[in-house]
Tab-separated table of C-alpha atoms in Angstrom:
chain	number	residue	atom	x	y	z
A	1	UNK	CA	6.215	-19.744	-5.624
A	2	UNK	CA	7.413	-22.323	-3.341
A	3	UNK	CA	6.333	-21.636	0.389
A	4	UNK	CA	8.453	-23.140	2.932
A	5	UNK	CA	7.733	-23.675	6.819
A	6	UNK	CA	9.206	-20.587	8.014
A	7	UNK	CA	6.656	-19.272	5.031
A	8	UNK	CA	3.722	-20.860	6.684
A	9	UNK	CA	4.808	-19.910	10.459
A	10	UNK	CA	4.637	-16.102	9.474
A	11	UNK	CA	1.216	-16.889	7.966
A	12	UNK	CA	-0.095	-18.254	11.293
A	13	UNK	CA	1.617	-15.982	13.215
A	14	UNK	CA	0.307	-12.860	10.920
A	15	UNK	CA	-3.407	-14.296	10.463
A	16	UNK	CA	-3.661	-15.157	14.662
A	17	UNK	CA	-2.042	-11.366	14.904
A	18	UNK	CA	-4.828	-9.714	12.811
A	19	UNK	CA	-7.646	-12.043	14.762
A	20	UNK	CA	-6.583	-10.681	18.640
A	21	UNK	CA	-5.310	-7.461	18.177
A	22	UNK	CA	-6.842	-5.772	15.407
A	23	UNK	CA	-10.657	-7.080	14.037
A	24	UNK	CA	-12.027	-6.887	17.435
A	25	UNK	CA	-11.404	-3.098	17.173
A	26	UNK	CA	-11.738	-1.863	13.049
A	27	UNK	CA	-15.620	-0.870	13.938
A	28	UNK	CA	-14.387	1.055	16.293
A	29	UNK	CA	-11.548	2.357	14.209
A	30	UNK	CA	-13.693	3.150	11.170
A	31	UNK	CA	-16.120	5.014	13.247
A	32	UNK	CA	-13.282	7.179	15.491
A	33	UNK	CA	-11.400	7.465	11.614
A	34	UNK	CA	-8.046	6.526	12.967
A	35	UNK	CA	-6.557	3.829	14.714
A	36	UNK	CA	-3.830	3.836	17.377
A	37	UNK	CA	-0.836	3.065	15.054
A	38	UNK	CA	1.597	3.870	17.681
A	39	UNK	CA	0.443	1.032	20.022
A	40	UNK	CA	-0.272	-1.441	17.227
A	41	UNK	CA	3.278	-0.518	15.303
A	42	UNK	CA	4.943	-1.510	18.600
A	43	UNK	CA	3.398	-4.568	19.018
A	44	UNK	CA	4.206	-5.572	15.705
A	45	UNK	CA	7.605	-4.537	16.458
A	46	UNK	CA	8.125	-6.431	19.193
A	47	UNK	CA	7.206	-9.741	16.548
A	48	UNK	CA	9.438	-8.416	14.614
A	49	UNK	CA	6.770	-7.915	11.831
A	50	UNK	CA	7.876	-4.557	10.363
A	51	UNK	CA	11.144	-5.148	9.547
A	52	UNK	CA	10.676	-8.911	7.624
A	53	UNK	CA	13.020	-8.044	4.689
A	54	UNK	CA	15.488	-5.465	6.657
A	55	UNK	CA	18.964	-5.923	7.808
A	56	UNK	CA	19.207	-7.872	11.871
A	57	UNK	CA	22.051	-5.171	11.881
A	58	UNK	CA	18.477	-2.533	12.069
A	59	UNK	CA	16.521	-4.985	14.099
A	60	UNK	CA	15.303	-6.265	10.910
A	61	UNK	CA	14.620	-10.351	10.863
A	62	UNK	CA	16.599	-10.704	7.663
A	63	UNK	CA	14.475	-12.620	4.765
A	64	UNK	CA	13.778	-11.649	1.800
A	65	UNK	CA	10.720	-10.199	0.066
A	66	UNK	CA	8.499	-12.727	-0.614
A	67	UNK	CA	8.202	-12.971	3.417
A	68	UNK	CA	6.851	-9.385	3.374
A	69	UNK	CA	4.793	-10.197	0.709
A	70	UNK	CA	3.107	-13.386	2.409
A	71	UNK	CA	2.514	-11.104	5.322
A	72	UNK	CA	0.487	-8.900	3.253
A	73	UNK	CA	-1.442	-11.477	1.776
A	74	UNK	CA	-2.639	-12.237	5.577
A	75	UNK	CA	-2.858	-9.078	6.436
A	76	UNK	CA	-6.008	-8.811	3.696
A	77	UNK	CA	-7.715	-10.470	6.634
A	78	UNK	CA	-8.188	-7.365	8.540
A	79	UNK	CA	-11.752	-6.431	8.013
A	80	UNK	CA	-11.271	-2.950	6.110
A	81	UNK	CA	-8.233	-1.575	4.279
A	82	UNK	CA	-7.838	1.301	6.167
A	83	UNK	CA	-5.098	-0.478	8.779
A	84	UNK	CA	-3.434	-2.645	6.387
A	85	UNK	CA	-2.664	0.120	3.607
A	86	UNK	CA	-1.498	2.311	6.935
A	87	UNK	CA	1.157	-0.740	7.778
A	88	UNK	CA	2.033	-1.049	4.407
A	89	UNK	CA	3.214	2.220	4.228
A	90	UNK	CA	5.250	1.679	7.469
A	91	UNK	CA	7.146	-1.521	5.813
A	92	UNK	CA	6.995	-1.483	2.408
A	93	UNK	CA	6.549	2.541	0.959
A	94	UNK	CA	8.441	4.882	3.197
A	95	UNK	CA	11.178	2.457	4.022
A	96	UNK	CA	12.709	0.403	1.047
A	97	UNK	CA	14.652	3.465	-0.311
A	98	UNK	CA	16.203	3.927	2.647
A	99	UNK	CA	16.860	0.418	3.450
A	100	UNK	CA	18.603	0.158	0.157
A	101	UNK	CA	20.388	3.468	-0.443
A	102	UNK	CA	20.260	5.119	3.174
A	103	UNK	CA	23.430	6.226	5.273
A	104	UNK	CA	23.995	4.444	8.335
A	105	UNK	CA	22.873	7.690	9.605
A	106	UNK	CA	19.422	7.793	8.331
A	107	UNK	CA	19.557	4.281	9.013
A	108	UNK	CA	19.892	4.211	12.763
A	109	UNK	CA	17.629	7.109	13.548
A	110	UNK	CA	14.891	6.797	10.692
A	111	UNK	CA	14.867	2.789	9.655
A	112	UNK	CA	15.694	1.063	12.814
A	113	UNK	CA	13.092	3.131	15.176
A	114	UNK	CA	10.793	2.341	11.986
A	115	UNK	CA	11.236	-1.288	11.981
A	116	UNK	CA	11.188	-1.374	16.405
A	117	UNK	CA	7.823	0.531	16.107
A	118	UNK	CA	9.099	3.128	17.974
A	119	UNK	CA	8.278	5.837	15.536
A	120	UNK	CA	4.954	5.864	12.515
A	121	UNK	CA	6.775	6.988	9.294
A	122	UNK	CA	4.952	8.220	5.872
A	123	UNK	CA	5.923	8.994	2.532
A	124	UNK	CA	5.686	12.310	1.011
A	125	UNK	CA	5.498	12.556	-2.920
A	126	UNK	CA	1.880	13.391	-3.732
A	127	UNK	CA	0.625	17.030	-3.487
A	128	UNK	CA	-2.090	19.409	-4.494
A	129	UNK	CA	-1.645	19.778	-7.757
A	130	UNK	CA	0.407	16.079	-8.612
A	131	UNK	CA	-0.107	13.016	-7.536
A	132	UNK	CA	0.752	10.217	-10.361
A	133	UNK	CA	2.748	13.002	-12.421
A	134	UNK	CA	6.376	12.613	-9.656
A	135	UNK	CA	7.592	14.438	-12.274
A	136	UNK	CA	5.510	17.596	-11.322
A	137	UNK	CA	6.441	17.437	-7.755
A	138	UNK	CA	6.997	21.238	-6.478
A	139	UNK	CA	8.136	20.919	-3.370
A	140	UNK	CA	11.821	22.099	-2.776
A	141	UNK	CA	14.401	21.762	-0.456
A	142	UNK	CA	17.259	24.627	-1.130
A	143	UNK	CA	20.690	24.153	0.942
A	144	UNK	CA	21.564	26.679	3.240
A	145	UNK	CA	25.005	25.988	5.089
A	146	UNK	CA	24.770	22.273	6.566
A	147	UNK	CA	20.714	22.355	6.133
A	148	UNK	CA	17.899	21.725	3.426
A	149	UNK	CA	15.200	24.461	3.969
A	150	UNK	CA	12.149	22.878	2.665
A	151	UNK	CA	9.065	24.953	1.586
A	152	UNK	CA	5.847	23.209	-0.086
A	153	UNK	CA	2.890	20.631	0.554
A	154	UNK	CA	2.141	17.345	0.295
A	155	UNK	CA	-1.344	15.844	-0.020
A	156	UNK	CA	-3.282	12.689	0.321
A	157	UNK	CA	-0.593	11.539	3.247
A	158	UNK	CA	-1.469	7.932	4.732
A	159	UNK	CA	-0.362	8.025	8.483
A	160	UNK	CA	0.305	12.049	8.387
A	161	UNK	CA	-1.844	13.416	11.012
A	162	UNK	CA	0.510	10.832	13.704
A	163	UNK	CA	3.516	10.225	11.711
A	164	UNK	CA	7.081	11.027	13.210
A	165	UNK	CA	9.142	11.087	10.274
A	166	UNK	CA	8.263	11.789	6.382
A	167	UNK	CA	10.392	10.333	3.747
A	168	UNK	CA	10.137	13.534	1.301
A	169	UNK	CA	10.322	13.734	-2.189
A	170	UNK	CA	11.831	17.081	-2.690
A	171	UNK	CA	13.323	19.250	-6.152
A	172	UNK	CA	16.664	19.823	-4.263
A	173	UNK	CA	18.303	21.787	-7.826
A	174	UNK	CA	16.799	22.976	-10.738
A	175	UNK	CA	17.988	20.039	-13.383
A	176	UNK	CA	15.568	18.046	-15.339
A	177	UNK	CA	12.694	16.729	-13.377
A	178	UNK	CA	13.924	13.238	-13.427
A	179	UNK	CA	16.793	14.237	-12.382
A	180	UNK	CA	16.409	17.339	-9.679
A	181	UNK	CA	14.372	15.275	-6.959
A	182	UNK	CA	16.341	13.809	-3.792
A	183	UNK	CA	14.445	11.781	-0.833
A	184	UNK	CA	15.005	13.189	2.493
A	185	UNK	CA	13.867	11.910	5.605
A	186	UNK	CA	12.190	14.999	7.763
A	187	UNK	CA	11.375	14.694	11.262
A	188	UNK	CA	7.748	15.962	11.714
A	189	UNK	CA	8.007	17.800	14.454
A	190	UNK	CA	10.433	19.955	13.103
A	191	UNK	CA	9.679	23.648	13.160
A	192	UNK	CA	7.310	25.250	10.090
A	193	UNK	CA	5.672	22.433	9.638
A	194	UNK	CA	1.500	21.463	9.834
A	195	UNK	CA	-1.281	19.166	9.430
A	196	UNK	CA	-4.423	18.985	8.385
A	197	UNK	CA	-7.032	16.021	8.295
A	198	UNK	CA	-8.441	15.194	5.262
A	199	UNK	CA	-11.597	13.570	5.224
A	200	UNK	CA	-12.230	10.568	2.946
A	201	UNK	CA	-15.200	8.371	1.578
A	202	UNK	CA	-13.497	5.457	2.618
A	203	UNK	CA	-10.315	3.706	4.165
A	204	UNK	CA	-11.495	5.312	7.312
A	205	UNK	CA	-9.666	4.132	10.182
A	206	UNK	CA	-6.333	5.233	8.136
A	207	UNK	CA	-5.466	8.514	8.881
A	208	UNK	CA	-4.954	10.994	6.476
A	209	UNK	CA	-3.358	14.119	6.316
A	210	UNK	CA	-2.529	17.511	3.995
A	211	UNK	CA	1.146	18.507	5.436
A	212	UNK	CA	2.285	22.108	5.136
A	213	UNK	CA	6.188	22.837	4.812
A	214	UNK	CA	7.100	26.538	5.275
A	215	UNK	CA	11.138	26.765	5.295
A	216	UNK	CA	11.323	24.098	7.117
A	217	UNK	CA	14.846	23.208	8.437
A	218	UNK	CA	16.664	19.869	7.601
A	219	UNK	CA	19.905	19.098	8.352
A	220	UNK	CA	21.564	17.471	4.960
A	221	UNK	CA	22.660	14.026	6.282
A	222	UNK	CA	18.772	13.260	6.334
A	223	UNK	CA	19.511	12.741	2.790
A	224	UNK	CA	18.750	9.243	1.296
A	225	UNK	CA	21.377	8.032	-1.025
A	226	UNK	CA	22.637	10.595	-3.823
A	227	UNK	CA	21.616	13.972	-4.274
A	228	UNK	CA	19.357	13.987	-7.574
A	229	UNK	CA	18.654	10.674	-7.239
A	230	UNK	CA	15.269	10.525	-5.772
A	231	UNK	CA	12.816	9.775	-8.676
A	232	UNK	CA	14.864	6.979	-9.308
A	233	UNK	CA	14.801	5.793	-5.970
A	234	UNK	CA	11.122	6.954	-5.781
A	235	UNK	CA	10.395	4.255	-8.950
A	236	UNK	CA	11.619	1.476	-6.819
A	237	UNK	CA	10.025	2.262	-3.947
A	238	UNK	CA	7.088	2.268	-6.085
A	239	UNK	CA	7.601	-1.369	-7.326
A	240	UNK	CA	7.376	-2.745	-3.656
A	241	UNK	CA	4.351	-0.747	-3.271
A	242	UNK	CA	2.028	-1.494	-6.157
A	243	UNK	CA	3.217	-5.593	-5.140
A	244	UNK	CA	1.829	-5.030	-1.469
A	245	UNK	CA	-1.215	-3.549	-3.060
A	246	UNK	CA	-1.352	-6.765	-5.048
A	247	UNK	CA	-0.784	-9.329	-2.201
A	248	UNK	CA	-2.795	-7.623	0.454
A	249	UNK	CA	-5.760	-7.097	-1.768
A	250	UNK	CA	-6.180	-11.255	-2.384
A	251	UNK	CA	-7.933	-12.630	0.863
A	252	UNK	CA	-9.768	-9.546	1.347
A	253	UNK	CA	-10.909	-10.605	-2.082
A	254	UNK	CA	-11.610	-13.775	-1.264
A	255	UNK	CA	-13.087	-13.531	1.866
A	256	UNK	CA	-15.756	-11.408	0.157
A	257	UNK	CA	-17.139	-13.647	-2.199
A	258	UNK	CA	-17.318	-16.261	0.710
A	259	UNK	CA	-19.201	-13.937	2.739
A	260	UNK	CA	-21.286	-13.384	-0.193
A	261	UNK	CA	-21.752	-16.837	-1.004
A	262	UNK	CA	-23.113	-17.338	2.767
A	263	UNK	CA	-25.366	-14.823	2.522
A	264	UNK	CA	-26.651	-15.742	-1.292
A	265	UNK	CA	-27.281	-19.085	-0.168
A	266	UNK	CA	-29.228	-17.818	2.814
A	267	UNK	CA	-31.534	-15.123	1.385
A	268	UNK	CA	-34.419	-16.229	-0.199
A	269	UNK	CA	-36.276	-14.465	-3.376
A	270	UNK	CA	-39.170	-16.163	-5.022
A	271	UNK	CA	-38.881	-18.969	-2.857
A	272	UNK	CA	-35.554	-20.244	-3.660
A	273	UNK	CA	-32.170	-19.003	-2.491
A	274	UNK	CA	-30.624	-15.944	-4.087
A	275	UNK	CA	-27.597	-18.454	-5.344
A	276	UNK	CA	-29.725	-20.774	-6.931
A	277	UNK	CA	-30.115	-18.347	-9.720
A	278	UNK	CA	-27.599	-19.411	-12.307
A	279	UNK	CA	-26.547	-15.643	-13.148
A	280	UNK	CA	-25.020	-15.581	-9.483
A	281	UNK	CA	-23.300	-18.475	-8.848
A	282	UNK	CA	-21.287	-18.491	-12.396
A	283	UNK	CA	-20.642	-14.883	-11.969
A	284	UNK	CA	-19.316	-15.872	-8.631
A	285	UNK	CA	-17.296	-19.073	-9.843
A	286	UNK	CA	-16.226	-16.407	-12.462
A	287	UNK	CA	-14.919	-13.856	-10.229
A	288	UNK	CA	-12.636	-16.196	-7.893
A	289	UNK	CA	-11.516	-17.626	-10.977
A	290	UNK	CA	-10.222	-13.734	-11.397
A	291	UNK	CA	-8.664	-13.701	-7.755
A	292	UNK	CA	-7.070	-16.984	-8.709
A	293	UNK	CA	-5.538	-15.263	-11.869
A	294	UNK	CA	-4.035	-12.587	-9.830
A	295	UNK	CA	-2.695	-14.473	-7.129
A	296	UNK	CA	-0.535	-16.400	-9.745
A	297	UNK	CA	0.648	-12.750	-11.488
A	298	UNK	CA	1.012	-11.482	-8.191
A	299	UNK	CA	3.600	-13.929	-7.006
A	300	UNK	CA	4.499	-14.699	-9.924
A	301	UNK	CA	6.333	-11.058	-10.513
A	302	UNK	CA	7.063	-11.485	-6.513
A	303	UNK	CA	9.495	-14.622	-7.101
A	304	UNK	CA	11.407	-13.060	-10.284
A	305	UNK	CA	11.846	-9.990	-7.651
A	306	UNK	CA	13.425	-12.007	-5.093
A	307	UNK	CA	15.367	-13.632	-8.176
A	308	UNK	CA	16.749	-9.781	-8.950
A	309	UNK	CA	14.787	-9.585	-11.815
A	310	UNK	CA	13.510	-6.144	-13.330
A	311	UNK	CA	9.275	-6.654	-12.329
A	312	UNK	CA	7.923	-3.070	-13.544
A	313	UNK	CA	6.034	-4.431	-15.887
A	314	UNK	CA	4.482	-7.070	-13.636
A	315	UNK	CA	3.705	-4.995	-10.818
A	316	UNK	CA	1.970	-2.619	-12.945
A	317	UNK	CA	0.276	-5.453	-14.439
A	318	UNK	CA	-0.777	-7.161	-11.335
A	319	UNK	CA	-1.777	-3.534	-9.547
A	320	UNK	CA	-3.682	-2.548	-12.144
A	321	UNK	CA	-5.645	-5.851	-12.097
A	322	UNK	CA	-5.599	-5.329	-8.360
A	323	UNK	CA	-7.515	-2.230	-9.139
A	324	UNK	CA	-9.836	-3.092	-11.642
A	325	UNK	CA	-10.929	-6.094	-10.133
A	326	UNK	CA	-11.755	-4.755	-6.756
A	327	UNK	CA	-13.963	-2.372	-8.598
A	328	UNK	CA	-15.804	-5.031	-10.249
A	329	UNK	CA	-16.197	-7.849	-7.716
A	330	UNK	CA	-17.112	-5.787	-4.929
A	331	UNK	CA	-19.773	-3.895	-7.244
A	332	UNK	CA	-21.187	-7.747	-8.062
A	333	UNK	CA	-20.909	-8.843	-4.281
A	334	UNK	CA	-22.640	-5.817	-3.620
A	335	UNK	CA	-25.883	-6.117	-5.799
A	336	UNK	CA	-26.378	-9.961	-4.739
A	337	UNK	CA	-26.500	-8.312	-1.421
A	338	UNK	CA	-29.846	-6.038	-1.867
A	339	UNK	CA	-30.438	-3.276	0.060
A	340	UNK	CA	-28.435	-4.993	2.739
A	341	UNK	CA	-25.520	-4.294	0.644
A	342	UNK	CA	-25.899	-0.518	0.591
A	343	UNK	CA	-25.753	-0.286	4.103
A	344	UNK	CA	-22.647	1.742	5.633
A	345	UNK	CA	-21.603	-0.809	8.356
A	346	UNK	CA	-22.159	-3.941	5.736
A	347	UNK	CA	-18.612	-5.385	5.378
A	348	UNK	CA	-19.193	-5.612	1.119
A	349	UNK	CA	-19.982	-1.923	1.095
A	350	UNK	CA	-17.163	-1.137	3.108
A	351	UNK	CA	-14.448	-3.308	0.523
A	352	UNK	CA	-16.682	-1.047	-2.274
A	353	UNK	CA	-15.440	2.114	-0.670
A	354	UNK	CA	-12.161	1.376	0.821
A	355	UNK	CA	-10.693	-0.628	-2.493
A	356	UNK	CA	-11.614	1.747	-5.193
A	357	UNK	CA	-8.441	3.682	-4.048
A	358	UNK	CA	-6.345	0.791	-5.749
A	359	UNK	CA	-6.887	2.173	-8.766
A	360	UNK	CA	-5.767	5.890	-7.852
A	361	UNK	CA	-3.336	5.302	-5.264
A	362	UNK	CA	0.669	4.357	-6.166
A	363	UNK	CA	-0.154	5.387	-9.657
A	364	UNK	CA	-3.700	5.509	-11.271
A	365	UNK	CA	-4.828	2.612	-13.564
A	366	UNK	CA	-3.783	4.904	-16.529
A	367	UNK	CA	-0.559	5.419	-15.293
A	368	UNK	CA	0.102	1.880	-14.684
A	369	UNK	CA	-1.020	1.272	-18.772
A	370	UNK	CA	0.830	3.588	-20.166
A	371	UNK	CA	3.841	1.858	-18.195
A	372	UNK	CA	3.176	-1.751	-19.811
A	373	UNK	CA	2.589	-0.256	-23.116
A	374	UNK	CA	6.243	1.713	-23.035
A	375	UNK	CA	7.519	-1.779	-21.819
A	376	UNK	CA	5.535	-3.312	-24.658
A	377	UNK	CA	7.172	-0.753	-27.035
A	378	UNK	CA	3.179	0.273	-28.128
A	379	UNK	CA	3.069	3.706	-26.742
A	380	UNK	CA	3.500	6.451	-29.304
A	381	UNK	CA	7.364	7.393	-29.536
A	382	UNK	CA	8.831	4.135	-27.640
A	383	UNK	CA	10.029	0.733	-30.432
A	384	UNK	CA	10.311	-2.443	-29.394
A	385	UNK	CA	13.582	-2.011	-28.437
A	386	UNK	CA	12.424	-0.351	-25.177
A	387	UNK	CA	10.402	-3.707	-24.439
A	388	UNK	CA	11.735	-5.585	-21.482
């Protein structure tokens, strides 16, 4: 990926963002387990920081998606992954569909309040009983006259307990389930409609929420794009997702083996430094070699995006790697650590708890294998003709 100046400006502009307005408050945050996304949203607004890749017609700045992407690389600075996952959501999972495939209606009161700051969206697919599975989404949304009535729940809701708006995945007939689903975008303080917190063992500063829907009245140009169209739409959305994943998990990554590193080299055991052991500083070399190899999949399947090229394979590659990785370098950070390590306010135990949802979150690891094998043309009932 080439980076040009206006590449590196964001960068500085991101990384001095995340060092005045938001580390001086994530203890804070974490312990209180939300953060005020309203205030923080606008400010980010106001830099014009939500709306990177949108339309200037929507107050959006107008580049394309690798300046998102370098934004969420810096934005794996913040000091838990609480906040950034909760801004991600804001530019990068509840928006894109509607961006791409939204009315000027939904446009100018959902997207362009969205990219301002003015309003916290969130985006509604999971629930109860199916989270990966879209397919097994039950929530519906039946017309009546020149309104959806929408009945269900959706679970596991980053930004619910505050958000304005939901963009809804809803069964809106009763066709095949890939092809019954439309996205909607629901105000949330619309009538029949509830919240509860859910309380998590990490990402704590990033609210979450269980949202009820009990005929729950939508007018019908809140739709996004075609009617039946929305696990289609939903799949794309998903592609920008599991990339932001990717991008905003690297310097969090990295800044965890330095910190371990520092601390290695500064802890003694048996009269020598803990890093001195051999065991620790190859496993060490060996894991930012790892972080290396994902930064160049990561933006690697970011570039052929921006070049229009079809990246589901590489974004479930490079999320899944996301995934497993975290899980493994934060459990090795953690040991060289000691006892230290397994204390709640330690920053390494924090990355242990907050990153493990990488691997369930925007599709578990599983799913995203049994993606690359269809692509592959290796899962049971696909050929190689279904290889991309």
């Amino acid at each position: 990926m080439h980076f040009t100046p206006e590449h590196e400006s964001l960068r500085r502009t991101v990384a001095k963002f995340v060092d005045v307005e938001i580390n001086p408050h994530v203890d804070a945050w974490e312990a209180a387990e939300e953060f005020p996304s309203h205030e923080l949203f606008k400010k980010m607004g106001d830099l014009g920081l939500l709306g990177i890749k949108y339309d200037p017609a929507y107050g959006g700045l107008g580049l394309d998606f690798s300046y998102s992407m370098v934004m969420a690389e810096e934005l794996g600075l913040i000091h838990c992954g609480g906040v950034p996952m909760a801004i991600g959501v804001q530019t990068d999972m509840c928006t894109p569909a509607l961006n791409r495939f939204g009315s000027e209606h939904v446009k100018r009161n959902f997207l362009a309040p969205a990219v301002a700051g003015d309003v916290v969206g969130c985006i509604g697919v999971s629930e109860p009983g199916g989270g990966s599975d879209v397919a097994a989404v039950m929530t519906s949304a039946r017309v009546d006259g020149g309104d959806y009535v929408i009945s269900g729940t959706k679970m596991w809701i980053t930004n619910g307990m505050k958000a304005d708006w939901c963009c809804l995945l809803a069964n809106t007939s009763d066709a095949a389930p890939h092809k019954n689903k439309s996205l909607i975008c629901v105000p949330l303080d619309a009538p029949g409609i509830t919240r509860q917190k859910i309380h998590k063992i990490g990402m704590n500063s990033s609210d979450t929420a269980q949202l009820f829907f009990d005929e729950v009245r939508v007018p019908r140009v809140n739709l996004i794009g075609q009617e039946g169209a929305g696990f289609m739409m939903q799949m794309l959305q998903f592609q920008e997702e599991r990339l932001y994943a990717s991008a905003s998990s690297l310097k969090s990554f990295d800044r965890l083996i330095d910190l371990t590193i520092d601390y290695a080299r500064e802890r003694q055991t048996f009269g020598r430094p803990v890093l001195d052991n051999q065991v620790v500083h190859f496993r060490l070399a060996e894991l930012r070699t790892e972080v290396e190899a994902l930064r160049a999949l990561t933006w690697s399947a970011i570039e052929q995006y921006v070049g229009g090229a079809d990246v589901t394979k590489l974004a479930s590659m490079a999320k899944l790697k996301a995934g497993r990785l975290a899980r493994e370098l934060t459990d090795a950070c953690l040991q060289y650590w000691g006892g230290m390590g397994y204390t709640a306010d330690n920053p390494v135990s924090r990355a242990y708890r907050d990153t493990r949802l990488i691997s369930i979150g925007a599709g578990a690891d599983e799913i995203m294998l049994g993606i690359i094998a269809k692509l592959e043309g290796t899962l049971p009932g696909t050929s190689n003709r279904e290889r991309r």
